[in-house]
PDB file of C-alpha atoms in Angstrom:
ATOM      1  CA  MET L 297      22.089  39.880 -30.153  1.00 59.00           C
ATOM      2  CA  ALA L 298      23.952  38.999 -26.954  1.00 72.00           C
ATOM      3  CA  LYS L 299      25.292  41.772 -24.771  1.00 90.00           C
ATOM      4  CA  THR L 300      29.046  42.134 -24.482  1.00 94.00           C
ATOM      5  CA  PRO L 301      30.481  41.398 -21.042  1.00 97.00           C
ATOM      6  CA  LYS L 302      31.951  44.464 -19.351  1.00 97.00           C
ATOM      7  CA  ILE L 303      34.261  45.265 -16.463  1.00 98.00           C
ATOM      8  CA  LEU L 304      32.006  46.300 -13.576  1.00 97.00           C
ATOM      9  CA  HIS L 305      34.647  46.850 -10.877  1.00 97.00           C
ATOM     10  CA  LEU L 306      38.405  47.063 -10.545  1.00 97.00           C
ATOM     11  CA  CYS L 307      40.345  47.237  -7.302  1.00 96.00           C
ATOM     12  CA  ILE L 308      43.762  46.738  -5.776  1.00 96.00           C
ATOM     13  CA  GLY L 309      45.050  45.841  -2.349  1.00 92.00           C
ATOM     14  CA  PRO L 310      47.779  48.379  -1.612  1.00 91.00           C
ATOM     15  CA  GLU L 311      50.918  47.134   0.142  1.00 89.00           C
ATOM     16  CA  GLY L 312      50.513  47.076   3.906  1.00 88.00           C
ATOM     17  CA  THR L 313      46.713  46.702   3.966  1.00 84.00           C
ATOM     18  CA  PRO L 314      45.004  43.642   5.516  1.00 79.00           C
ATOM     19  CA  ASP L 315      44.708  40.634   3.197  1.00 76.00           C
ATOM     20  CA  LEU L 316      41.117  41.090   1.998  1.00 76.00           C
ATOM     21  CA  THR L 317      41.164  44.907   1.968  1.00 83.00           C
ATOM     22  CA  ARG L 318      40.758  46.432  -1.495  1.00 90.00           C
ATOM     23  CA  GLN L 319      40.471  49.956  -2.918  1.00 93.00           C
ATOM     24  CA  ALA L 320      38.193  50.652  -5.893  1.00 95.00           C
ATOM     25  CA  CYS L 321      39.903  51.993  -9.017  1.00 96.00           C
ATOM     26  CA  ASN L 322      38.519  53.310 -12.286  1.00 98.00           C
ATOM     27  CA  GLU L 323      41.620  52.093 -14.122  1.00 98.00           C
ATOM     28  CA  VAL L 324      44.413  49.593 -13.476  1.00 98.00           C
ATOM     29  CA  GLU L 325      47.592  48.624 -15.288  1.00 98.00           C
ATOM     30  CA  PHE L 326      48.201  44.912 -15.878  1.00 98.00           C
ATOM     31  CA  VAL L 327      51.854  43.928 -16.230  1.00 98.00           C
ATOM     32  CA  GLU L 328      52.736  40.751 -18.117  1.00 97.00           C
ATOM     33  CA  GLY L 329      53.919  37.971 -15.807  1.00 97.00           C
ATOM     34  CA  LYS L 330      53.361  40.032 -12.639  1.00 97.00           C
ATOM     35  CA  GLY L 331      49.756  41.162 -12.079  1.00 97.00           C
ATOM     36  CA  ILE L 332      48.305  44.594 -11.373  1.00 97.00           C
ATOM     37  CA  LYS L 333      50.702  47.432 -10.712  1.00 97.00           C
ATOM     38  CA  GLY L 334      50.204  48.766  -7.179  1.00 95.00           C
ATOM     39  CA  ASP L 335      48.629  45.565  -5.803  1.00 95.00           C
ATOM     40  CA  LYS L 336      50.279  43.841  -2.818  1.00 92.00           C
ATOM     41  CA  LYS L 337      50.302  40.518  -4.736  1.00 91.00           C
ATOM     42  CA  PHE L 338      52.180  42.096  -7.697  1.00 95.00           C
ATOM     43  CA  GLY L 339      55.023  39.868  -8.889  1.00 94.00           C
ATOM     44  CA  LYS L 340      54.708  37.357  -6.035  1.00 93.00           C
ATOM     45  CA  SER L 341      53.361  34.344  -7.964  1.00 91.00           C
ATOM     46  CA  THR L 342      53.701  32.679 -11.344  1.00 87.00           C
ATOM     47  CA  SER L 343      50.012  31.749 -11.665  1.00 82.00           C
ATOM     48  CA  ARG L 344      48.093  33.913  -9.191  1.00 87.00           C
ATOM     49  CA  HIS L 345      48.480  37.335 -10.786  1.00 95.00           C
ATOM     50  CA  VAL L 346      44.816  38.389 -10.750  1.00 96.00           C
ATOM     51  CA  ASN L 347      41.605  37.105  -9.155  1.00 95.00           C
ATOM     52  CA  LEU L 348      38.696  37.606 -11.545  1.00 96.00           C
ATOM     53  CA  ILE L 349      35.043  36.928 -10.726  1.00 96.00           C
ATOM     54  CA  THR L 350      31.682  37.688 -12.264  1.00 95.00           C
ATOM     55  CA  GLN L 351      28.763  39.537 -10.753  1.00 96.00           C
ATOM     56  CA  HIS L 352      27.210  36.054 -10.360  1.00 95.00           C
ATOM     57  CA  SER L 353      29.301  35.615  -7.187  1.00 95.00           C
ATOM     58  CA  TYR L 354      27.843  38.739  -5.592  1.00 95.00           C
ATOM     59  CA  ASP L 355      24.319  37.732  -6.669  1.00 95.00           C
ATOM     60  CA  TRP L 356      24.861  34.236  -5.205  1.00 94.00           C
ATOM     61  CA  PHE L 357      26.109  35.706  -1.917  1.00 94.00           C
ATOM     62  CA  MET L 358      23.002  37.917  -1.601  1.00 95.00           C
ATOM     63  CA  ALA L 359      20.647  35.017  -2.417  1.00 95.00           C
ATOM     64  CA  SER L 360      22.440  32.631  -0.042  1.00 93.00           C
ATOM     65  CA  PHE L 361      23.150  34.895   2.942  1.00 92.00           C
ATOM     66  CA  LYS L 362      20.371  37.515   2.528  1.00 94.00           C
ATOM     67  CA  ARG L 363      22.846  40.380   2.794  1.00 91.00           C
ATOM     68  CA  GLU L 364      25.139  42.282   0.494  1.00 91.00           C
ATOM     69  CA  LEU L 365      28.852  41.754   0.288  1.00 89.00           C
ATOM     70  CA  LYS L 366      30.581  45.078  -0.368  1.00 85.00           C
ATOM     71  CA  ALA L 367      31.850  45.389  -3.937  1.00 81.00           C
ATOM     72  CA  PRO L 368      34.453  45.677  -5.210  1.00 86.00           C
ATOM     73  CA  GLY L 369      36.856  43.470  -3.318  1.00 90.00           C
ATOM     74  CA  GLY L 370      34.385  41.710  -1.047  1.00 91.00           C
ATOM     75  CA  PHE L 371      35.680  38.362  -2.289  1.00 91.00           C
ATOM     76  CA  GLY L 372      39.293  39.569  -2.312  1.00 89.00           C
ATOM     77  CA  GLU L 373      39.150  39.901  -6.096  1.00 93.00           C
ATOM     78  CA  GLN L 374      40.671  42.570  -8.304  1.00 96.00           C
ATOM     79  CA  VAL L 375      38.315  42.348 -11.310  1.00 97.00           C
ATOM     80  CA  VAL L 376      34.529  41.874 -11.461  1.00 97.00           C
ATOM     81  CA  VAL L 377      32.896  41.327 -14.847  1.00 97.00           C
ATOM     82  CA  SER L 378      29.225  41.380 -15.788  1.00 97.00           C
ATOM     83  CA  ASN L 379      27.099  38.238 -15.921  1.00 95.00           C
ATOM     84  CA  GLU L 380      27.174  37.830 -19.713  1.00 96.00           C
ATOM     85  CA  VAL L 381      30.148  35.518 -19.191  1.00 94.00           C
ATOM     86  CA  ASP L 382      30.673  33.167 -16.247  1.00 90.00           C
ATOM     87  CA  VAL L 383      34.392  32.576 -15.888  1.00 92.00           C
ATOM     88  CA  ASN L 384      33.778  29.627 -13.560  1.00 89.00           C
ATOM     89  CA  TRP L 385      32.497  27.601 -16.519  1.00 91.00           C
ATOM     90  CA  LEU L 386      35.161  28.489 -19.084  1.00 95.00           C
ATOM     91  CA  PRO L 387      37.939  25.941 -19.640  1.00 97.00           C
ATOM     92  CA  LEU L 388      41.230  26.593 -17.853  1.00 96.00           C
ATOM     93  CA  GLY L 389      43.647  28.128 -20.340  1.00 97.00           C
ATOM     94  CA  THR L 390      40.933  30.324 -21.877  1.00 98.00           C
ATOM     95  CA  LYS L 391      42.219  33.785 -22.696  1.00 98.00           C
ATOM     96  CA  LEU L 392      40.202  36.929 -21.990  1.00 98.00           C
ATOM     97  CA  GLN L 393      40.886  40.379 -23.336  1.00 98.00           C
ATOM     98  CA  VAL L 394      40.190  42.736 -20.439  1.00 98.00           C
ATOM     99  CA  GLY L 395      40.594  46.295 -21.724  1.00 97.00           C
ATOM    100  CA  GLN L 396      44.001  46.274 -23.445  1.00 98.00           C
ATOM    101  CA  ALA L 397      45.353  43.355 -21.400  1.00 98.00           C
ATOM    102  CA  VAL L 398      45.019  39.622 -21.972  1.00 98.00           C
ATOM    103  CA  LEU L 399      44.480  37.285 -19.017  1.00 98.00           C
ATOM    104  CA  GLU L 400      44.669  33.479 -19.073  1.00 98.00           C
ATOM    105  CA  LEU L 401      42.433  31.486 -16.730  1.00 97.00           C
ATOM    106  CA  ALA L 402      44.980  29.521 -14.671  1.00 97.00           C
ATOM    107  CA  LYS L 403      43.131  27.800 -11.824  1.00 95.00           C
ATOM    108  CA  PRO L 404      40.002  28.052  -9.692  1.00 93.00           C
ATOM    109  CA  ARG L 405      40.555  30.047  -6.529  1.00 91.00           C
ATOM    110  CA  GLN L 406      40.305  27.958  -3.388  1.00 88.00           C
ATOM    111  CA  PRO L 407      38.281  29.515  -0.564  1.00 86.00           C
ATOM    112  CA  CYS L 408      39.863  29.538   2.878  1.00 82.00           C
ATOM    113  CA  MET L 409      38.571  29.783   6.435  1.00 85.00           C
ATOM    114  CA  HIS L 410      40.105  33.265   6.733  1.00 82.00           C
ATOM    115  CA  PHE L 411      37.797  34.426   3.928  1.00 82.00           C
ATOM    116  CA  ALA L 412      34.762  32.596   5.350  1.00 85.00           C
ATOM    117  CA  SER L 413      35.241  34.129   8.784  1.00 86.00           C
ATOM    118  CA  SER L 414      35.751  37.599   7.284  1.00 84.00           C
ATOM    119  CA  VAL L 415      32.271  37.388   5.714  1.00 85.00           C
ATOM    120  CA  GLU L 416      30.816  35.736   8.833  1.00 84.00           C
ATOM    121  CA  ALA L 417      30.123  32.374   7.186  1.00 85.00           C
ATOM    122  CA  PRO L 418      30.383  29.046   9.029  1.00 86.00           C
ATOM    123  CA  SER L 419      32.592  27.234   6.492  1.00 86.00           C
ATOM    124  CA  GLU L 420      34.872  27.905   3.547  1.00 88.00           C
ATOM    125  CA  GLU L 421      33.348  24.895   1.756  1.00 88.00           C
ATOM    126  CA  LEU L 422      30.215  26.960   1.092  1.00 86.00           C
ATOM    127  CA  PHE L 423      32.239  29.148  -1.281  1.00 88.00           C
ATOM    128  CA  VAL L 424      33.708  26.492  -3.594  1.00 89.00           C
ATOM    129  CA  GLY L 425      33.047  27.699  -7.152  1.00 88.00           C
ATOM    130  CA  HIS L 426      32.059  31.213  -6.037  1.00 89.00           C
ATOM    131  CA  VAL L 427      35.323  33.003  -5.255  1.00 91.00           C
ATOM    132  CA  GLY L 428      36.692  33.418  -8.764  1.00 92.00           C
ATOM    133  CA  ILE L 429      39.416  32.238 -11.051  1.00 96.00           C
ATOM    134  CA  MET L 430      43.107  32.990 -10.681  1.00 96.00           C
ATOM    135  CA  CYS L 431      44.543  34.390 -13.904  1.00 97.00           C
ATOM    136  CA  ARG L 432      47.968  34.953 -15.397  1.00 97.00           C
ATOM    137  CA  VAL L 433      48.641  38.245 -17.160  1.00 98.00           C
ATOM    138  CA  ILE L 434      49.990  37.174 -20.546  1.00 97.00           C
ATOM    139  CA  LYS L 435      49.764  40.612 -22.192  1.00 98.00           C
ATOM    140  CA  GLY L 436      49.985  43.818 -20.208  1.00 98.00           C
ATOM    141  CA  GLY L 437      47.907  46.940 -20.704  1.00 98.00           C
ATOM    142  CA  THR L 438      45.370  49.178 -19.033  1.00 98.00           C
ATOM    143  CA  ALA L 439      41.768  48.349 -18.257  1.00 98.00           C
ATOM    144  CA  ARG L 440      38.970  50.672 -17.174  1.00 98.00           C
ATOM    145  CA  VAL L 441      35.597  50.133 -15.569  1.00 98.00           C
ATOM    146  CA  GLY L 442      33.154  49.772 -18.466  1.00 98.00           C
ATOM    147  CA  ASP L 443      35.667  48.234 -20.899  1.00 98.00           C
ATOM    148  CA  ALA L 444      34.573  45.179 -22.865  1.00 97.00           C
ATOM    149  CA  VAL L 445      35.659  41.685 -21.842  1.00 98.00           C
ATOM    150  CA  LYS L 446      36.195  39.346 -24.801  1.00 97.00           C
ATOM    151  CA  VAL L 447      36.738  35.595 -24.770  1.00 96.00           C
ATOM    152  CA  LEU L 448      39.568  34.994 -27.241  1.00 96.00           C
TER     153      LEU L 448
END
């Protein structure tokens, strides 16, 4: 029997903090059409509400660069899920139940040189496919570290 994917980490970037700075949270509130309450990106985009990645990205970083990237938020993400599901390989438009909320995979996140330099890497191109998926919040609700993640 396959293990159920779980939320490993949640974090927000409070207003006024540098772009890639995140604070770990045990619980967040997703708001339909806006993102995560308390995050500096809240309500600022129609398709970039939440950046979701899997633990695979952190494992890849360690294998590739021989050093850890601090989790959560090391990739600028808000949600990290366990490796039982790899969101990078799910079709765009897939819906995930994350705690009580439902997220829709909207588009792959594009790495930028700002991110690459912040992790002391020579090029943003190295991170294509490893920095997560941008999601829309299509049903609000709370999510906690340890909650199940279900592909709907």
